[in-house]
Short mmCIF file of N, CA and C in Angstrom, two decimals:
data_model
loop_
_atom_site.label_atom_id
_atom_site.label_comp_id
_atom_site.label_asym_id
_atom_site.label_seq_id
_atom_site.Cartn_x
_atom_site.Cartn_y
_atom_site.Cartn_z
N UNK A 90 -10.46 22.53 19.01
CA UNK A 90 -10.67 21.14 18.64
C UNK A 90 -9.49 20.33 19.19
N UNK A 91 -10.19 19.34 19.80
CA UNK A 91 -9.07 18.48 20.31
C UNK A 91 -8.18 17.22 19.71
N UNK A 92 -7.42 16.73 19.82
CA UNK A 92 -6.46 15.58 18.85
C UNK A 92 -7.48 14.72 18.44
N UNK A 93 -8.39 14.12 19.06
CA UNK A 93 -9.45 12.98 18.69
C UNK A 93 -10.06 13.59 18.11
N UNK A 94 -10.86 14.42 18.37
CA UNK A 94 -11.72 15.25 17.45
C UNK A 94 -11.08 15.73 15.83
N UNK A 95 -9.77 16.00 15.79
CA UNK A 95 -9.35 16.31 14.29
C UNK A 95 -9.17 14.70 13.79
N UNK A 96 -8.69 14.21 14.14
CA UNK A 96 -8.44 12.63 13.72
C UNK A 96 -9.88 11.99 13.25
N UNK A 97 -10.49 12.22 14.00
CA UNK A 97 -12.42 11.69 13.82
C UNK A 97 -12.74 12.36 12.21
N UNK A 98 -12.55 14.04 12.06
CA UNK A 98 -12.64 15.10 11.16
C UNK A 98 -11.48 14.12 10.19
N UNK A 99 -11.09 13.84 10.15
CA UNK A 99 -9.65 13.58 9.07
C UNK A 99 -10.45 12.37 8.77
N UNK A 100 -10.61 11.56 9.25
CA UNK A 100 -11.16 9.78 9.17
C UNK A 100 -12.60 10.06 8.42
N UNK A 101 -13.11 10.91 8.36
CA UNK A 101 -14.58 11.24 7.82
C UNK A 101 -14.35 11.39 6.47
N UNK A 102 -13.29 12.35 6.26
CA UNK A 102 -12.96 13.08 4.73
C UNK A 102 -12.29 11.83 4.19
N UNK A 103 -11.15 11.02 4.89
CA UNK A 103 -10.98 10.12 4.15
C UNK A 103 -11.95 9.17 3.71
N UNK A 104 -13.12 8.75 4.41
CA UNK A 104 -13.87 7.57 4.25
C UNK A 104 -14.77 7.92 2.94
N UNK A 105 -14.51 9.23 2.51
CA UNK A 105 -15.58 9.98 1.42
C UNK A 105 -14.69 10.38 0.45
N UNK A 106 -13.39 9.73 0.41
CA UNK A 106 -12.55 10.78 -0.51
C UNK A 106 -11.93 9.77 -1.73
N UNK A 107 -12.43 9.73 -2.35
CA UNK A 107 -11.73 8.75 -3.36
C UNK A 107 -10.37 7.99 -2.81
N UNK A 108 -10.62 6.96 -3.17
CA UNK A 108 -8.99 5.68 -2.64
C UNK A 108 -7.71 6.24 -3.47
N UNK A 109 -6.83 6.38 -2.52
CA UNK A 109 -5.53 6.80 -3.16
C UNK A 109 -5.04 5.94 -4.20
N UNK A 110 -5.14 4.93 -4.73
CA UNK A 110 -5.22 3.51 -5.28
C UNK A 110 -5.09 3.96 -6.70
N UNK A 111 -6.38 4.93 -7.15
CA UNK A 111 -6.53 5.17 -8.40
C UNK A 111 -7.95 4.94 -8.97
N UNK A 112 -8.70 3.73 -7.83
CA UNK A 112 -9.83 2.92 -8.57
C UNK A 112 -11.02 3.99 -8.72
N UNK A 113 -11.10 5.32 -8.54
CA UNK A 113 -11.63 5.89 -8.51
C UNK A 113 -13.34 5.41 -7.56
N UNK A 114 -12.84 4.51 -6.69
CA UNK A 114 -13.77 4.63 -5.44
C UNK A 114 -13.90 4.83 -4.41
N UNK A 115 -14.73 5.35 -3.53
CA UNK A 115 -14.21 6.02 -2.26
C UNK A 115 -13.18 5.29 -1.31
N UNK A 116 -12.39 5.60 -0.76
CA UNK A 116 -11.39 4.43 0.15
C UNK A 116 -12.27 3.88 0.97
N UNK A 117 -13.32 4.31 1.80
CA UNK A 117 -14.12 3.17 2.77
C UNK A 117 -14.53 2.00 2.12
N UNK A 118 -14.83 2.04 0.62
CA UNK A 118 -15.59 0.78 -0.07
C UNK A 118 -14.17 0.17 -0.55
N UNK A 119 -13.18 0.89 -0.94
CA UNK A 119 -11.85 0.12 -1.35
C UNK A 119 -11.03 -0.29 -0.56
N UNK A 120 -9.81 0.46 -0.46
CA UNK A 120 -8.89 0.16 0.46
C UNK A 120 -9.11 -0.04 2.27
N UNK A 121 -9.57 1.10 2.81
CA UNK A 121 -10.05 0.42 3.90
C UNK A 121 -10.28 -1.07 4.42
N UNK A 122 -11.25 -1.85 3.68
CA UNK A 122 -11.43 -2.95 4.64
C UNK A 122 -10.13 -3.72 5.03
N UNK A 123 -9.47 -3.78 3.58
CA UNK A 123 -8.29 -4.59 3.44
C UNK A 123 -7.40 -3.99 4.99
N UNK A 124 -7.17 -2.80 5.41
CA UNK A 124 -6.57 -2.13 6.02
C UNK A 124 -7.08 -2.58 7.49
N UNK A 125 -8.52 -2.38 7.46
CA UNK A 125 -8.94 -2.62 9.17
C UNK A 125 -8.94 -4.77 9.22
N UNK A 126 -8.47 -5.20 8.01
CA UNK A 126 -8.76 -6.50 8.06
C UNK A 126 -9.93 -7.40 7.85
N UNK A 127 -10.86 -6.29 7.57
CA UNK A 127 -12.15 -6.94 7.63
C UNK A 127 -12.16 -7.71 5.89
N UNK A 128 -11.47 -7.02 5.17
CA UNK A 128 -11.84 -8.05 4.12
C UNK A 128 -9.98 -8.46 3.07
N UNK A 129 -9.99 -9.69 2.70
CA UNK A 129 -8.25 -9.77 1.97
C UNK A 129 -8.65 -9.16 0.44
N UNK A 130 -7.78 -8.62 -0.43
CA UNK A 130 -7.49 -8.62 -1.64
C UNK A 130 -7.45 -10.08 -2.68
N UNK A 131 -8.45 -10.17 -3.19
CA UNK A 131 -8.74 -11.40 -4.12
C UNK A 131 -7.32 -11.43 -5.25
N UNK A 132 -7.04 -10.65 -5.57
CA UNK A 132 -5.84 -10.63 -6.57
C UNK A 132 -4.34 -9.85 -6.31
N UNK A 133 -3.38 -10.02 -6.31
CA UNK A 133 -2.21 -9.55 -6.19
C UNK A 133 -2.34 -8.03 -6.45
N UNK A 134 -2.85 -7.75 -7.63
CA UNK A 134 -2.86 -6.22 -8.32
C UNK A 134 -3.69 -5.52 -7.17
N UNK A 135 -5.03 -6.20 -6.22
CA UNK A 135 -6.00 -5.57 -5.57
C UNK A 135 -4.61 -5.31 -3.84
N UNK A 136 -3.73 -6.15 -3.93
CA UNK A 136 -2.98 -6.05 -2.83
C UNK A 136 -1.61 -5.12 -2.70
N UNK A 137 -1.58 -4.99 -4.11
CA UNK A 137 -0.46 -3.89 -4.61
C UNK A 137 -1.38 -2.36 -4.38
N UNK A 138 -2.29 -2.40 -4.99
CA UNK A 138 -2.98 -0.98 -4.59
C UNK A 138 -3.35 -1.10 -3.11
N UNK A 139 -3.76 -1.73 -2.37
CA UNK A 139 -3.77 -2.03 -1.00
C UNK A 139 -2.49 -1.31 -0.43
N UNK A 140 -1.27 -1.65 -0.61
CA UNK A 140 -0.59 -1.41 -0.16
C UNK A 140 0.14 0.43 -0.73
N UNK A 141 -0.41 0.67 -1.24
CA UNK A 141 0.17 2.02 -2.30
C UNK A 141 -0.73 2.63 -1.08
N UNK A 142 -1.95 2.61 -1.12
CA UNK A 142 -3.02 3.36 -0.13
C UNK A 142 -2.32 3.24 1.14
N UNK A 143 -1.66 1.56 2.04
CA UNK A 143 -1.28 2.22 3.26
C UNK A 143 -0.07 2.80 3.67
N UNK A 144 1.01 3.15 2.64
CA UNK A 144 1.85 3.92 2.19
C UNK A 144 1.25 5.50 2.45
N UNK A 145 0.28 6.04 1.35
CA UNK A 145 -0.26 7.16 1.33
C UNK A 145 -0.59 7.52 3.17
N UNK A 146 -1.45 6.54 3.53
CA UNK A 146 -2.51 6.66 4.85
C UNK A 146 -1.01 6.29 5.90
N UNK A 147 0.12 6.10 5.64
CA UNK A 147 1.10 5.56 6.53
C UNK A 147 0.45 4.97 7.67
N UNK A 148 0.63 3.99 7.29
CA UNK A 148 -0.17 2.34 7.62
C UNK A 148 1.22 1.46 7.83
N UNK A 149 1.79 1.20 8.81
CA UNK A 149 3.06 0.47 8.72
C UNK A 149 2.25 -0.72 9.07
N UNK A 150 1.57 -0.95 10.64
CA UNK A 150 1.22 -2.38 10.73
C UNK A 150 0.49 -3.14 9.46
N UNK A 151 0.00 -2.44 8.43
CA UNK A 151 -0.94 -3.05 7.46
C UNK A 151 0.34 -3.62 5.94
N UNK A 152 1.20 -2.56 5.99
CA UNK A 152 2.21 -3.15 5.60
C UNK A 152 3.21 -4.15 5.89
N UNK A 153 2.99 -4.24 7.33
CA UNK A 153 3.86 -5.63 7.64
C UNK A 153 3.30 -6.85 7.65
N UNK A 154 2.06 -6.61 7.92
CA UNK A 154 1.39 -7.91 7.70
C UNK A 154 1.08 -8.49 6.58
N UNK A 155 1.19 -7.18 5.54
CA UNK A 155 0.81 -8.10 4.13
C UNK A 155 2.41 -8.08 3.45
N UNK A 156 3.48 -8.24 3.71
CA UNK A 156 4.74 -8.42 3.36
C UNK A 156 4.87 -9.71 3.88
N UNK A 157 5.33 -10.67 2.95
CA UNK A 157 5.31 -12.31 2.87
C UNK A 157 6.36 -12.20 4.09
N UNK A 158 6.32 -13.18 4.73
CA UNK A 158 7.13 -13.82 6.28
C UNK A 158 8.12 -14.05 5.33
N UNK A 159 8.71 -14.60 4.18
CA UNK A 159 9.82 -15.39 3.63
C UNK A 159 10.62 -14.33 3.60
N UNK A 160 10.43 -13.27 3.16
CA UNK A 160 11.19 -12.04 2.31
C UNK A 160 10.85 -10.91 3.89
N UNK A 161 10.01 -10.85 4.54
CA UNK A 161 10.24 -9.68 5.84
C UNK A 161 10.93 -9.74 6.57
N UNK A 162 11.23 -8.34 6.64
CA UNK A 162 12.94 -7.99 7.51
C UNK A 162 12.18 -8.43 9.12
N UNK A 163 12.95 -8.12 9.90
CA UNK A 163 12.63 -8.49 11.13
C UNK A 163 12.51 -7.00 12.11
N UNK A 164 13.00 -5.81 11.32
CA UNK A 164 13.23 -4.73 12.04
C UNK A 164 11.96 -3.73 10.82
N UNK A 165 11.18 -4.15 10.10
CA UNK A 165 10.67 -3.76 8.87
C UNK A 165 9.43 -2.81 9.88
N UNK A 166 9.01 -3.09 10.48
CA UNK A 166 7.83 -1.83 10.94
C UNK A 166 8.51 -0.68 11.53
N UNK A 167 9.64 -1.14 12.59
CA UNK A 167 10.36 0.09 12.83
C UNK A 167 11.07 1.12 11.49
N UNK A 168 11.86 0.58 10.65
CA UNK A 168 12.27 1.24 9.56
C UNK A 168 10.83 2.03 8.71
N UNK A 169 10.03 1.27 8.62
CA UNK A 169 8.51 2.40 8.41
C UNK A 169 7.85 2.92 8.84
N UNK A 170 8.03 3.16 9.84
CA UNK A 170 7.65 4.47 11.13
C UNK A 170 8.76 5.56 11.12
N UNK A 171 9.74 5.30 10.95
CA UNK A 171 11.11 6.03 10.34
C UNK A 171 10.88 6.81 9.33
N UNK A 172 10.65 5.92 8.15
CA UNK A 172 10.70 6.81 6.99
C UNK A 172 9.35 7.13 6.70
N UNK A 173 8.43 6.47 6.62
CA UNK A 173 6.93 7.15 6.13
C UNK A 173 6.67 8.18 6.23
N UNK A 174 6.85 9.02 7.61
CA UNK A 174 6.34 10.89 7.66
C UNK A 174 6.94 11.49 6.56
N UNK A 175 8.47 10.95 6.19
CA UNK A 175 9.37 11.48 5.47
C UNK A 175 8.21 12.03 4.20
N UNK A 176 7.63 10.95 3.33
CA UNK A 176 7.09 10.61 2.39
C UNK A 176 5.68 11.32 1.92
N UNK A 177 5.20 11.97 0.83
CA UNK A 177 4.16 12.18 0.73
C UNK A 177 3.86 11.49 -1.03
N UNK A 178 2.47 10.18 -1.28
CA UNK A 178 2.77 10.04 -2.00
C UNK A 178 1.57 10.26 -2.88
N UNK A 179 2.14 10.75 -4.21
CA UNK A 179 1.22 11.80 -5.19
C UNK A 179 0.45 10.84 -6.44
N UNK A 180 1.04 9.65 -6.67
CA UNK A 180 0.76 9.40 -8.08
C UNK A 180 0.71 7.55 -7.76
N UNK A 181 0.15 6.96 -8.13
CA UNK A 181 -0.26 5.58 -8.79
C UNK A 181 -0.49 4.84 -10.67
N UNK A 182 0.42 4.53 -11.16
CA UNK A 182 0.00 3.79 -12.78
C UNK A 182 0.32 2.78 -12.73
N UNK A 183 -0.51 1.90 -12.74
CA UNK A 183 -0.28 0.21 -12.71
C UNK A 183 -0.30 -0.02 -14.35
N UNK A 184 0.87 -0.73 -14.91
CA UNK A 184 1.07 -0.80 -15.95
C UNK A 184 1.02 -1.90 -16.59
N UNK A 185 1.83 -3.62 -15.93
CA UNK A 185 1.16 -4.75 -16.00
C UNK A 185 1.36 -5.43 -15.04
N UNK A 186 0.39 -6.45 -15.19
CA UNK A 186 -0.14 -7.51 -14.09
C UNK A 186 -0.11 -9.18 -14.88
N UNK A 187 0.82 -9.55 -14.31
CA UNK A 187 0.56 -11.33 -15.03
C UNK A 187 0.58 -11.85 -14.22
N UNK A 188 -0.87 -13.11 -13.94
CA UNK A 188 -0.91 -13.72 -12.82
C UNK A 188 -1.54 -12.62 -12.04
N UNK A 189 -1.47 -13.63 -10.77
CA UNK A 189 -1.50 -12.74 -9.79
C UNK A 189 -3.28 -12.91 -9.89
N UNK A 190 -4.28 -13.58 -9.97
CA UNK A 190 -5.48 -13.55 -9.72
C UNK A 190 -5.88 -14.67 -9.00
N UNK A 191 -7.43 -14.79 -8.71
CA UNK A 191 -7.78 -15.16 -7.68
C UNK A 191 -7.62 -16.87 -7.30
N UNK A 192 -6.91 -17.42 -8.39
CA UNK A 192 -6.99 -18.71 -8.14
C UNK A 192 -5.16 -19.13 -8.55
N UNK A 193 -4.53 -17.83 -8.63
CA UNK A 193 -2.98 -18.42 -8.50
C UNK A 193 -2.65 -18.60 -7.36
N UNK A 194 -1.15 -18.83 -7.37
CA UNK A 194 -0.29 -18.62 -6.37
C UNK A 194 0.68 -17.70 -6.13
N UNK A 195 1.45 -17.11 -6.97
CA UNK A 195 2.38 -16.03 -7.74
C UNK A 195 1.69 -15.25 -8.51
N UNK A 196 2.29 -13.85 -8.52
CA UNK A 196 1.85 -13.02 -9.42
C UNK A 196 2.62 -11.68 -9.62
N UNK A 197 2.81 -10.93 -10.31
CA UNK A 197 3.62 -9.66 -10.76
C UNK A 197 3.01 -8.46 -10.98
N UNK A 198 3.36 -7.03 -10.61
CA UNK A 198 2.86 -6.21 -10.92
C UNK A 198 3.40 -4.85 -11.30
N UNK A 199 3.58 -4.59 -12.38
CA UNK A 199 4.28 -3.71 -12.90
C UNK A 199 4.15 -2.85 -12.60
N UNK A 200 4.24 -1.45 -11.75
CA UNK A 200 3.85 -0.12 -11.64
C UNK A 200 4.45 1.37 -11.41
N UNK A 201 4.59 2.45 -11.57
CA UNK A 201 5.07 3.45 -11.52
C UNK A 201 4.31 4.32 -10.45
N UNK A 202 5.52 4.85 -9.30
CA UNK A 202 4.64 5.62 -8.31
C UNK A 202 5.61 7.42 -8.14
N UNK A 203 4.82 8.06 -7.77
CA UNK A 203 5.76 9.26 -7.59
C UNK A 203 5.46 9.77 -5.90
N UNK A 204 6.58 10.46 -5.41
CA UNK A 204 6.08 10.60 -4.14
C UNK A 204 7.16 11.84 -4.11
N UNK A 205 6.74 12.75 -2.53
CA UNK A 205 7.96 13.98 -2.48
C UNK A 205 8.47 12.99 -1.39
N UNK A 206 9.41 13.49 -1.17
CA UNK A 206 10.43 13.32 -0.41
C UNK A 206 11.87 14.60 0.34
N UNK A 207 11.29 14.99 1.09
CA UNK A 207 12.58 16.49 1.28
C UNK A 207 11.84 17.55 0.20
N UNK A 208 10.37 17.48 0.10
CA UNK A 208 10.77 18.57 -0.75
C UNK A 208 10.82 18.52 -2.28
N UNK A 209 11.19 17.37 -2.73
CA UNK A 209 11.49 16.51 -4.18
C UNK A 209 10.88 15.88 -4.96
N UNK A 210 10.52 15.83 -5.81
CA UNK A 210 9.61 14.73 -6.99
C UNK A 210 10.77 13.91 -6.99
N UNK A 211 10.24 12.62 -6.28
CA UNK A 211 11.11 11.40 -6.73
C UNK A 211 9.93 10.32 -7.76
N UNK A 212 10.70 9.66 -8.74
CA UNK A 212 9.58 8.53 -9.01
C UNK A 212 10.61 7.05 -9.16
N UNK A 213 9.68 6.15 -9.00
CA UNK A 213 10.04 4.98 -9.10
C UNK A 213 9.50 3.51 -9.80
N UNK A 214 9.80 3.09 -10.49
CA UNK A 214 9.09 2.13 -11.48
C UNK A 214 9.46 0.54 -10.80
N UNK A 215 8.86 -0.13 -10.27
CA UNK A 215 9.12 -1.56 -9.63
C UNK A 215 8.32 -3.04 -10.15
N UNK A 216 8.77 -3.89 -10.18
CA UNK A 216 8.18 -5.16 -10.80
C UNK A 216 8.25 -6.46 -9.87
N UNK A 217 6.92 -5.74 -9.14
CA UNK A 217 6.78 -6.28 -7.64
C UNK A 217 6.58 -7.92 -7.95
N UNK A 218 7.07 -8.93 -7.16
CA UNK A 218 6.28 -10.22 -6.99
C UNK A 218 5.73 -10.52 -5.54
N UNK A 219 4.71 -11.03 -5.83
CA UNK A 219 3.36 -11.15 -5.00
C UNK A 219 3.27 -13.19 -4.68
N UNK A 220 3.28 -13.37 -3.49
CA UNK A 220 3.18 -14.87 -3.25
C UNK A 220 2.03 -14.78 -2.76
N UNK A 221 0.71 -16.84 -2.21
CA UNK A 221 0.45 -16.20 -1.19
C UNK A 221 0.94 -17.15 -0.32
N UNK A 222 0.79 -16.85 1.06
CA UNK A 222 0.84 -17.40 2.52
C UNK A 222 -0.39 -17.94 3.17
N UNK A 223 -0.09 -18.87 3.61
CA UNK A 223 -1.81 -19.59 4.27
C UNK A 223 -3.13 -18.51 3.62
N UNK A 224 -3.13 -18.88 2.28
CA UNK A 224 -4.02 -18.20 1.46
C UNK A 224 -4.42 -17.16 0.76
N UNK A 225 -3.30 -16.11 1.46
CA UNK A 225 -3.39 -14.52 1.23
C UNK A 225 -2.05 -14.03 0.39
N UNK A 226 -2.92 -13.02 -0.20
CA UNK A 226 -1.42 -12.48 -1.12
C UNK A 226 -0.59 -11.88 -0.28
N UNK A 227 0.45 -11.46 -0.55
CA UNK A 227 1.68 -10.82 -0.05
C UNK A 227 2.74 -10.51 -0.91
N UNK A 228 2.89 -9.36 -0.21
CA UNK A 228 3.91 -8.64 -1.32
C UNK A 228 5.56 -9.85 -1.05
N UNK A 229 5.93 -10.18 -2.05
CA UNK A 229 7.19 -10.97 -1.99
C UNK A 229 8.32 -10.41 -2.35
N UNK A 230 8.80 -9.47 -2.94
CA UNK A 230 9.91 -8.79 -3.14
C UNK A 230 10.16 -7.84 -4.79
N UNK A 231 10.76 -7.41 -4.97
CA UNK A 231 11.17 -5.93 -6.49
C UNK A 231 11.90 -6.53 -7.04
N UNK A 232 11.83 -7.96 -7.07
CA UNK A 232 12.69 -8.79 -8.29
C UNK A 232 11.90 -9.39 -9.34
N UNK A 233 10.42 -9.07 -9.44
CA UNK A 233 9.81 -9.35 -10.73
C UNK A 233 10.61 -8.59 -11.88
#
């Protein structure tokens, strides 16, 4: 089997495999669109799991684009092509959400993620804020 051919095989199982997210629906009906662009996240919380999935799927361009222009580094896709292989990530609990729906502007999202790293159970608890930009949410920075 050749590189395209396992990638095709890999892209199949994902499109059938429950969304890393948590929502317990397949990723083609969840996370995906958000990912190929075909559809935005109506709520901050739908853009926080958005982004947990292209973490998992190491998705850097999908992460840079939904990281607000105000708060993105300028070297931010290279540094996540860097570290992402590093990363494998195991766990999603979204804990709270204020704001952050379809007719704000701001919004917060409380959540706990676990991932290996080297080998390691690391976890991390963050209290993301979410802006949007010409209409769309974006992750804004871990100072909620």
């Amino acid at each position: 089997m050749d590189q395209s051919e396992e990638e095709e095989k890999v892209l199949r199982i994902q499109l059938r495999t429950d969304c890393p997210c948590k929502s317990k629906v397949p990723y083609n009906d969840c996370c995906r669109p958000y990912h190929t662009g075909k559809a935005q996240p109506a709520t901050a919380e739908l853009l926080m799991r958005a982004r947990y999935s292209a973490y998992f799927f190491r998705r850097a361009d999908y992460l840079c684009d939904s990281h607000h222009p105000d708060t993105r580094e300028p070297d931010l896709k290279k540094q996540l092509e860097e570290t992402l292989p590093e990363l494998n990530w195991v766990y999603l609990k979204v804990h709270t959400v204020s704001k952050g729906g379809a007719d704000d502007k701001k919004g917060k999202v409380e959540f706990t993620v676990r991932y290996y790293m080297d080998n390691e159970l690391e976890e991390m608890t963050e209290h993301s804020r979410f802006r949007r930009s010409k209409g769309k949410w974006k992750y804004y920075d871990d100072k909620g």
